[in-house]
PDB file of C-alpha atoms and ligand atoms in Angstrom:
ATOM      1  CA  UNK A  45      42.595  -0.238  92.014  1.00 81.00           C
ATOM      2  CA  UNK A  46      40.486   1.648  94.890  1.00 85.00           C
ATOM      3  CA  UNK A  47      41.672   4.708  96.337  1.00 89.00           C
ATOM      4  CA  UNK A  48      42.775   2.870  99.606  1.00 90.00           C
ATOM      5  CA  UNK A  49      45.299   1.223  97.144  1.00 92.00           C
ATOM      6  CA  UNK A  50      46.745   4.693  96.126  1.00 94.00           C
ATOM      7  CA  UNK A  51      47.268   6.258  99.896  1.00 96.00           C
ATOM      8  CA  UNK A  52      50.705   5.444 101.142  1.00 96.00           C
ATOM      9  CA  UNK A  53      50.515   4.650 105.290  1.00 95.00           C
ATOM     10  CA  UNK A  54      51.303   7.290 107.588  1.00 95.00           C
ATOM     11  CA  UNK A  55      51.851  10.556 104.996  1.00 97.00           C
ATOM     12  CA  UNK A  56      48.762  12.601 105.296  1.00 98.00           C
ATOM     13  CA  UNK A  57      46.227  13.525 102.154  1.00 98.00           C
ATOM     14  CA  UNK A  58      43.758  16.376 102.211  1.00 98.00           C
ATOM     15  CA  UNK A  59      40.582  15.085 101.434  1.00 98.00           C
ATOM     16  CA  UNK A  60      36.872  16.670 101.734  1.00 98.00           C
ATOM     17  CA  UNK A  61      34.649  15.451 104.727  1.00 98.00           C
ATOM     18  CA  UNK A  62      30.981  14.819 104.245  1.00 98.00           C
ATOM     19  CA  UNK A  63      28.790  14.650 107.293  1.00 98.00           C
ATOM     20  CA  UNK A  64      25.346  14.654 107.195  1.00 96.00           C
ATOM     21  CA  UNK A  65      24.479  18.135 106.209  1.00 96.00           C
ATOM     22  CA  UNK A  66      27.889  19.487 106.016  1.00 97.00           C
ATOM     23  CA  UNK A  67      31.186  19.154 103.715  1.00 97.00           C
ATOM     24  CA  UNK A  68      34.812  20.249 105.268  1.00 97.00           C
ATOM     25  CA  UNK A  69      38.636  19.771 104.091  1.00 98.00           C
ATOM     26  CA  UNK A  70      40.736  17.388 106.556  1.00 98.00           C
ATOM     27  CA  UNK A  71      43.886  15.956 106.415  1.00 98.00           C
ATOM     28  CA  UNK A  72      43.528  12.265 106.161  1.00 98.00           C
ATOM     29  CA  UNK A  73      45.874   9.401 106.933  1.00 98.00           C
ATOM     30  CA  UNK A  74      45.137   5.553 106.177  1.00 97.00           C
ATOM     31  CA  UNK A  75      46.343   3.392 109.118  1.00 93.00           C
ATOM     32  CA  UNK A  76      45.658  -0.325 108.182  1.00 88.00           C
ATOM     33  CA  UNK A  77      42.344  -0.603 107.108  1.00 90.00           C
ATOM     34  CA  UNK A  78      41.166   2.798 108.638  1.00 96.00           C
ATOM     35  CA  UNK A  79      41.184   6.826 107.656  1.00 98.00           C
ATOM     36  CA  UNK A  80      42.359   8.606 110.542  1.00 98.00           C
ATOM     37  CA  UNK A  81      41.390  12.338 111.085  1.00 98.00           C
ATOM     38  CA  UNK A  82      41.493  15.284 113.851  1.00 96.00           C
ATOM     39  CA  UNK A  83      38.855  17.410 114.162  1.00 96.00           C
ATOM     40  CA  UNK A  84      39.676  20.991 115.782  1.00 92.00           C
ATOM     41  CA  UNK A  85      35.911  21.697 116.507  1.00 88.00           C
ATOM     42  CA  UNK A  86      33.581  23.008 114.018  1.00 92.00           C
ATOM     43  CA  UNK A  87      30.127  21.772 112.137  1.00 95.00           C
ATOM     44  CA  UNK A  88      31.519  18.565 111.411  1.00 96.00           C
ATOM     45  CA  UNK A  89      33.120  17.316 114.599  1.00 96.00           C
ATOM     46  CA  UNK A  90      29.164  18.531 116.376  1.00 96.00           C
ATOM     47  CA  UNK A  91      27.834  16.072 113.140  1.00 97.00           C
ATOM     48  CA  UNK A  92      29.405  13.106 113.893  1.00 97.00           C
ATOM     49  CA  UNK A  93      29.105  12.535 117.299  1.00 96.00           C
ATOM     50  CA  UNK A  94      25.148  12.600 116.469  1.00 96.00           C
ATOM     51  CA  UNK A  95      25.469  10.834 113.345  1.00 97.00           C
ATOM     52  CA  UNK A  96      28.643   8.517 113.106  1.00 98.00           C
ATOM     53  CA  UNK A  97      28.251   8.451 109.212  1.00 98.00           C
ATOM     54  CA  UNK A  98      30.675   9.797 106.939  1.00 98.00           C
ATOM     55  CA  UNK A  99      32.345   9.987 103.503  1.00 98.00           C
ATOM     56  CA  UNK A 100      35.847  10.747 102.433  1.00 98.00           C
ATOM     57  CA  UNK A 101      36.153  12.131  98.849  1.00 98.00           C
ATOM     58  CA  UNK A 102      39.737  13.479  96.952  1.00 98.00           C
ATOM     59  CA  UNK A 103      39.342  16.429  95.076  1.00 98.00           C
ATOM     60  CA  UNK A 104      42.218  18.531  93.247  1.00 96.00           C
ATOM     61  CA  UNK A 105      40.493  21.099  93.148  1.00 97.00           C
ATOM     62  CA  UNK A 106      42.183  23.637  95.338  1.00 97.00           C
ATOM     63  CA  UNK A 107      39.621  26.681  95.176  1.00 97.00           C
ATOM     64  CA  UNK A 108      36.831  24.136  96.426  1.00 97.00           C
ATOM     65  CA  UNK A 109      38.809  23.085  99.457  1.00 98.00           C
ATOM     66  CA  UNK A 110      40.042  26.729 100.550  1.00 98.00           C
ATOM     67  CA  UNK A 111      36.347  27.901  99.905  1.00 98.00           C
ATOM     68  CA  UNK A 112      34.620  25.282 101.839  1.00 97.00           C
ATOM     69  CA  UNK A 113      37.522  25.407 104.752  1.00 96.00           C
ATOM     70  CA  UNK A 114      36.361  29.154 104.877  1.00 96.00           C
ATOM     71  CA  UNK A 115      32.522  28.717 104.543  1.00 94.00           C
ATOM     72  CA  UNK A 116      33.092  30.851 101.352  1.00 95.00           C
ATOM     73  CA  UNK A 117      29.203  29.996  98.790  1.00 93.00           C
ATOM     74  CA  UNK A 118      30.205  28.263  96.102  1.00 94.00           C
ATOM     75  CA  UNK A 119      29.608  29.732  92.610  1.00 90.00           C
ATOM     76  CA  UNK A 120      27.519  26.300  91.780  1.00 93.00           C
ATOM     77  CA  UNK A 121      25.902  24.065  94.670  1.00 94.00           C
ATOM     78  CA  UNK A 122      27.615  20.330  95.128  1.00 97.00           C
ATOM     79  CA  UNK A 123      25.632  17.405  93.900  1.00 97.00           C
ATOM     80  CA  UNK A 124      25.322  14.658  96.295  1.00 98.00           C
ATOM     81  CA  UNK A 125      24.081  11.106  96.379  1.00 98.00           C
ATOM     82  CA  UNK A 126      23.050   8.968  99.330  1.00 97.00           C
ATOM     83  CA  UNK A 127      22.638   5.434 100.404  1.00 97.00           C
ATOM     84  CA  UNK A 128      21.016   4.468 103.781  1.00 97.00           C
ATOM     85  CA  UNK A 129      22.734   6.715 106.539  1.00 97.00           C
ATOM     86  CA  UNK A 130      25.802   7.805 104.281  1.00 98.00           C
ATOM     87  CA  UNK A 131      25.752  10.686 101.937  1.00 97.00           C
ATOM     88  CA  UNK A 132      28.918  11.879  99.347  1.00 98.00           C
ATOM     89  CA  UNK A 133      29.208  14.457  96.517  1.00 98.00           C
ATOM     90  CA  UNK A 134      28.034  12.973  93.155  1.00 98.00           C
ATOM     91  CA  UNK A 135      31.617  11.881  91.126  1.00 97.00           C
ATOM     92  CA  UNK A 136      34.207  12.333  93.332  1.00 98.00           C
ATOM     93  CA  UNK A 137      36.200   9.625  94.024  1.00 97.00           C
ATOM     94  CA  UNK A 138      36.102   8.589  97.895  1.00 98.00           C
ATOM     95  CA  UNK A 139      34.736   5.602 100.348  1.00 98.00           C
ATOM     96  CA  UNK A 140      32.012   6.208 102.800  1.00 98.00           C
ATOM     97  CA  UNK A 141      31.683   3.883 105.968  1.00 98.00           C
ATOM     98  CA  UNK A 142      31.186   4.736 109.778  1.00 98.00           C
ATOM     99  CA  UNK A 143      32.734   6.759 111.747  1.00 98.00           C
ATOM    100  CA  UNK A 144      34.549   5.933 115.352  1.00 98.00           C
ATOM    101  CA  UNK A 145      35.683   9.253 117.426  1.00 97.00           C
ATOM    102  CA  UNK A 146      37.228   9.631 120.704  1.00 97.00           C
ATOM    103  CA  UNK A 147      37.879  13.436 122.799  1.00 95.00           C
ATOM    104  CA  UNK A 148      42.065  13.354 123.341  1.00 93.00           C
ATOM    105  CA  UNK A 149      44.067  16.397 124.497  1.00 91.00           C
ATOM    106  CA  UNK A 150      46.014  18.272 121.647  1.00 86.00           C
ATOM    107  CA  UNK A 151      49.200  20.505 122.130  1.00 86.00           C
ATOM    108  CA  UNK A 152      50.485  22.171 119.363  1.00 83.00           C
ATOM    109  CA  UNK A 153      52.072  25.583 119.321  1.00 78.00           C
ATOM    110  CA  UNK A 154      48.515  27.171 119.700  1.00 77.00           C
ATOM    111  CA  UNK A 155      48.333  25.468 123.271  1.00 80.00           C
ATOM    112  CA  UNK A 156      46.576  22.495 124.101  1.00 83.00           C
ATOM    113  CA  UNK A 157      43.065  21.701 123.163  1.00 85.00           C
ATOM    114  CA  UNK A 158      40.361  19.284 123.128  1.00 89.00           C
ATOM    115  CA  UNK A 159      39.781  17.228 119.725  1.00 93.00           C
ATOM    116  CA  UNK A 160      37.787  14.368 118.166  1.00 96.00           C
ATOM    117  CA  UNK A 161      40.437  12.011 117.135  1.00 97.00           C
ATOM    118  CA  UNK A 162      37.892  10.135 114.507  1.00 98.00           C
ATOM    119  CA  UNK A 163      38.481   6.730 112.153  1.00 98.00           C
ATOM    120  CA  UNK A 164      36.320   6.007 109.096  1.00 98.00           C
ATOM    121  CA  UNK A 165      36.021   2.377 108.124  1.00 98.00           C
ATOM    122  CA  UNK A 166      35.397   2.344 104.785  1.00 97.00           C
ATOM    123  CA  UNK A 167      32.057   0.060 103.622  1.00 97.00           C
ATOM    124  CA  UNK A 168      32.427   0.865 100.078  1.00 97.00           C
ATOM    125  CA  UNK A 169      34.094   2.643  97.374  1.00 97.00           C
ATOM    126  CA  UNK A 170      32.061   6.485  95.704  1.00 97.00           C
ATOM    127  CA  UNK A 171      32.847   5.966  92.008  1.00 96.00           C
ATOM    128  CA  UNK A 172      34.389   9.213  90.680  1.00 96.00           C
ATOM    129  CA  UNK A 173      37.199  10.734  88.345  1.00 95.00           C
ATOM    130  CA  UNK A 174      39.514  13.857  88.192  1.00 96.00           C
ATOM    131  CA  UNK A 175      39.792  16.349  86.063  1.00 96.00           C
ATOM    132  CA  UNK A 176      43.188  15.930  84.482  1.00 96.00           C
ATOM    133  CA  UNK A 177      44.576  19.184  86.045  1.00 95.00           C
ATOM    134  CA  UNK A 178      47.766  18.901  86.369  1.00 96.00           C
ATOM    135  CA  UNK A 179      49.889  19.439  90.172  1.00 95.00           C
ATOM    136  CA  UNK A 180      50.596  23.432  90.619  1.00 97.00           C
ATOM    137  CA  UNK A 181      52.374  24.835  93.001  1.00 98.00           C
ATOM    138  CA  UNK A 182      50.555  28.059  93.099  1.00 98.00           C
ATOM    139  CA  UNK A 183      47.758  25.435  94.484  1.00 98.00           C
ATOM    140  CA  UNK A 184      49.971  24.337  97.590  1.00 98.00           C
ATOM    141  CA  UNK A 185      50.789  27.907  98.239  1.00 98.00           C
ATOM    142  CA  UNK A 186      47.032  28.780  98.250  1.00 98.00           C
ATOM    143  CA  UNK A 187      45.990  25.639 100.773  1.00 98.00           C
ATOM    144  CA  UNK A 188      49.097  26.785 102.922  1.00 98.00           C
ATOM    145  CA  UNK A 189      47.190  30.154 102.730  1.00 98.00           C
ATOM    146  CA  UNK A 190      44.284  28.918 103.896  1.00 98.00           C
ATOM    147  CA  UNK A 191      45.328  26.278 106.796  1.00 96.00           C
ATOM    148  CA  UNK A 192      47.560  29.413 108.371  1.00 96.00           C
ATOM    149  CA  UNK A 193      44.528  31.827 107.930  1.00 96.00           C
ATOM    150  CA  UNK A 194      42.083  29.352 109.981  1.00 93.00           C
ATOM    151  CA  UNK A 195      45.150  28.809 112.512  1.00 92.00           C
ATOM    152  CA  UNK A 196      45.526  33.013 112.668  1.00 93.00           C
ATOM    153  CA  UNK A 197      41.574  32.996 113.268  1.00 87.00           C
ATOM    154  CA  UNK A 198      42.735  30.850 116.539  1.00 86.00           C
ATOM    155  CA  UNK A 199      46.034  32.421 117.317  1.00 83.00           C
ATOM    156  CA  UNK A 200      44.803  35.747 117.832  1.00 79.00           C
ATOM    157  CA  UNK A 201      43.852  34.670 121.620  1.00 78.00           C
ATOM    158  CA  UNK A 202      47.891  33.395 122.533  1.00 78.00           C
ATOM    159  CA  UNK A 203      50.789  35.074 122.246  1.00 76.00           C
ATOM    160  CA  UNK A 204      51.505  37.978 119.450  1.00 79.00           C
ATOM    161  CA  UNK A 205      54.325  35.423 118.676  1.00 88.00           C
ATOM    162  CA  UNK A 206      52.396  33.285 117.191  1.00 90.00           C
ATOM    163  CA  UNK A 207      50.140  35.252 115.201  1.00 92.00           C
ATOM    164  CA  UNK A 208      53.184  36.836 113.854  1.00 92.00           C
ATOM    165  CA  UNK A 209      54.614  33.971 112.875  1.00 93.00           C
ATOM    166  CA  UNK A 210      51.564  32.660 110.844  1.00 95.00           C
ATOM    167  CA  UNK A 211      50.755  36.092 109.121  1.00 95.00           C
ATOM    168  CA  UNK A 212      54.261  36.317 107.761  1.00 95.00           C
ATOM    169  CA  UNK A 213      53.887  33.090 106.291  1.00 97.00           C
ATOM    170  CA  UNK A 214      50.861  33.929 104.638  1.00 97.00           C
ATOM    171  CA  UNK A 215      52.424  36.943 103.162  1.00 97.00           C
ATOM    172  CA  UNK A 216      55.600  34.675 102.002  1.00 98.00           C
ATOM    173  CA  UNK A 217      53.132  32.056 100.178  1.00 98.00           C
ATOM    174  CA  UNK A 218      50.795  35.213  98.939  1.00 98.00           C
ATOM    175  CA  UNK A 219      53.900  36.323  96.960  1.00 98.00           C
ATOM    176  CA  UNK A 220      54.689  32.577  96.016  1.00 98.00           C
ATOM    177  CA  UNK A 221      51.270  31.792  94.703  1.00 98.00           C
ATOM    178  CA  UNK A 222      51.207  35.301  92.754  1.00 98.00           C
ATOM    179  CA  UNK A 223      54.247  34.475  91.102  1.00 98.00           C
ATOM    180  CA  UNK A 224      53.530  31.193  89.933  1.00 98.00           C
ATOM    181  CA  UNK A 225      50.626  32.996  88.309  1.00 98.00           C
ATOM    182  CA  UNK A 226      47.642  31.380  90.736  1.00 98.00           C
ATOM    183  CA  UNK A 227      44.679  33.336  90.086  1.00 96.00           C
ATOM    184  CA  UNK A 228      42.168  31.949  92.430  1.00 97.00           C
ATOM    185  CA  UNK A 229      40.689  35.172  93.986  1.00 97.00           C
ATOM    186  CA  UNK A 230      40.777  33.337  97.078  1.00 98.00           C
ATOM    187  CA  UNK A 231      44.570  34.231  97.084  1.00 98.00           C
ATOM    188  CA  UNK A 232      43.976  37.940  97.353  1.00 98.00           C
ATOM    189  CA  UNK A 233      40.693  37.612  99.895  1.00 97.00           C
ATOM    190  CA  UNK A 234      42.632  35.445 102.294  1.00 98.00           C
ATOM    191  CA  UNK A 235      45.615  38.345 102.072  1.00 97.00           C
ATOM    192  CA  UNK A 236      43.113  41.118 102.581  1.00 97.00           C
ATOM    193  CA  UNK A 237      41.953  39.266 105.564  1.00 96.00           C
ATOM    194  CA  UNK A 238      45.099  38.457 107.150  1.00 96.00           C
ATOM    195  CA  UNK A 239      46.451  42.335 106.848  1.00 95.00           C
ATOM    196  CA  UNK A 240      42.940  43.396 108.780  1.00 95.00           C
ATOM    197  CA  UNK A 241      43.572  40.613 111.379  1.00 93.00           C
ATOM    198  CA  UNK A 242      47.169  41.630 111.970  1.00 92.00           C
ATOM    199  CA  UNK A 243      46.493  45.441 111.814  1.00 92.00           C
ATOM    200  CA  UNK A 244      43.800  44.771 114.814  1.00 90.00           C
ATOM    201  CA  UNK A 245      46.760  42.964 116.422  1.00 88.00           C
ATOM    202  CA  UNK A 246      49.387  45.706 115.916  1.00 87.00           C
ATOM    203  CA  UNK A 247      51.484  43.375 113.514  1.00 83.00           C
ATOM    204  CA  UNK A 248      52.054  45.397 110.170  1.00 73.00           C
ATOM    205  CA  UNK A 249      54.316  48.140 111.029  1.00 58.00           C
ATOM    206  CA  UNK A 250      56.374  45.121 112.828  1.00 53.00           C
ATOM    207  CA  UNK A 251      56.460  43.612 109.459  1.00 50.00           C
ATOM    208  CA  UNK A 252      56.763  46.198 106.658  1.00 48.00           C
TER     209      UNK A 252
HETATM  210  C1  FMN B  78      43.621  22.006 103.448  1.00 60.05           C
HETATM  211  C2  FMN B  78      42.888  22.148 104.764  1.00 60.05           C
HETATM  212  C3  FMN B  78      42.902  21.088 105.652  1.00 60.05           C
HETATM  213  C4  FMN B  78      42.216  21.175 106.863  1.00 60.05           C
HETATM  214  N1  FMN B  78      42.252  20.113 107.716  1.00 60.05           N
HETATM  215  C5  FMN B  78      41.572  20.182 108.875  1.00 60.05           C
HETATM  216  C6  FMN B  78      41.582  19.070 109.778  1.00 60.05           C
HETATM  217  O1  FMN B  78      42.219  18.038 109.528  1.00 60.05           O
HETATM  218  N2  FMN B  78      40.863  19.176 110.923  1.00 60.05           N
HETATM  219  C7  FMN B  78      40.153  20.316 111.232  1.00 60.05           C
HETATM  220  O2  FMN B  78      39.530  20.344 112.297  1.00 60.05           O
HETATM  221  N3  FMN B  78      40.144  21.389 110.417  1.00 60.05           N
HETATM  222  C8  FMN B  78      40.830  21.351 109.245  1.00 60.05           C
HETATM  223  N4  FMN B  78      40.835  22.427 108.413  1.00 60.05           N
HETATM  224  C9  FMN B  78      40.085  23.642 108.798  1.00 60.05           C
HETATM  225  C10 FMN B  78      38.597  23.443 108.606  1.00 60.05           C
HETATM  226  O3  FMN B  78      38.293  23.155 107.266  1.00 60.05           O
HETATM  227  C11 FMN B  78      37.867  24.728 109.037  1.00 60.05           C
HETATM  228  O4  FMN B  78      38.277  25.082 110.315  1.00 60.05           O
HETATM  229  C12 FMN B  78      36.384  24.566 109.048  1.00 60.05           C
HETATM  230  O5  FMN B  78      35.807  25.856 109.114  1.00 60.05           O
HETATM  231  C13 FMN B  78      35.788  23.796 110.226  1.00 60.05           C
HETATM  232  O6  FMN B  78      34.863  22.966 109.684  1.00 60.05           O
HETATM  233  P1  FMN B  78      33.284  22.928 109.950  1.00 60.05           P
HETATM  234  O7  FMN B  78      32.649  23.234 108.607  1.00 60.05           O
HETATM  235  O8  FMN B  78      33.122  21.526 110.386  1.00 60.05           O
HETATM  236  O9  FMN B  78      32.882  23.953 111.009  1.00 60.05           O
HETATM  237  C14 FMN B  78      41.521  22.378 107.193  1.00 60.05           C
HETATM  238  C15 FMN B  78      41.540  23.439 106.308  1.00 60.05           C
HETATM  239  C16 FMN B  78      42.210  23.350 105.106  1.00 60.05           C
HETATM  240  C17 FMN B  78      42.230  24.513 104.160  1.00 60.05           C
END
């Protein structure tokens, strides 16, 4: 079974991204025989309209994502491997294949935007295996963490509404994933960086 068997249609998976020289969290959805993803901007989206090349790789490891969504080193560097134009992280499990993007108009309650609307057809499968670690939910509460905290980075230019919104939420699954006993010092950083965002922005009082 590949990993295009396991991916139900439609629901979306978060997956790492590997462009040519950089590596990025998206969320992925298969549509046929395609992986669909948005990009917002960034490294990756400036990558692969040069170099239409890509690889898709599953990971459950939750500190890697939130560290590489927030350009955070890594305490070891990533192995990769390549093959022709395509390049992936040594024993992951993923596909590689090439890349089709188009510029579309995004609204979301940030305001409207433009973004690479981008489909990977995959050419063939990266051999890899998991770590049997098994599904926490102090590890959703951290990748909520750290999808609000790039959205707050964003937010801080519209309405305080917004921003309040997202930093409360952080707070909420800060006190989730501390519970649950996550430990991932990325918990606390993103929290530390969220209160100095919101105390620029006149939030905390609001919310204490
Ligand atoms: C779990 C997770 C999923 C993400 N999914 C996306 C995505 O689908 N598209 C996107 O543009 N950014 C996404 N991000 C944010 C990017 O990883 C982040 O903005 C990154 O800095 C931009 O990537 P770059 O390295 O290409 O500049 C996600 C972040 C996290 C934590």
């Amino acid at each position: 079974m590949t990993l295009l068997d396991l991916l139900s249609d439609g629901q979306v998976y978060e997956m790492l991204l590997v462009t040519r020289t950089n590596v990025t969290p998206v969320g992925v959805v298969k549509r046929e025989k395609a992986l669909s993803f948005k990009l917002f901007g960034g490294r990756s989206a400036e990558e692969l309209v040069k170099w239409p090349h890509a690889a898709l790789q599953a990971t459950n490891d939750v500190g890697l994502i939130v560290r590489l969504a927030l350009n955070i080193p890594l305490d070891s560097e990533l192995p990769f491997e390549e093959s022709g134009p395509y390049r992936w992280i040594k024993g992951l499990p993923g596909v590689y294949g090439d890349v089709g993007c188009t510029r579309k108009a995004h609204s979301d309650s940030l305001g409207t935007t433009e973004i690479l609307s981008c489909s990977l057809f995959p050419k063939a499968d990266i051999p890899g295996l998991l770590p049997p670690r098994p599904f926490s939910r102090a590890d959703c509460a951290l990748v909520e963490m750290a999808i609000d905290f790039t959205r707050l980075g964003i937010a801080v230019n519209s309405p305080p509404d917004e921003a309040k919104r997202l930093f409360s939420k952080i707070k909420k699954n800060y006190a989730l994933f501390s519970r649950l006993g996550g430990k991932d010092k990325m918990g606390r950083k993103i929290m530390e960086r969220a209160l100095e965002i919101a105390s620029k922005l006149g939030l905390t009082e609001e919310l204490e």
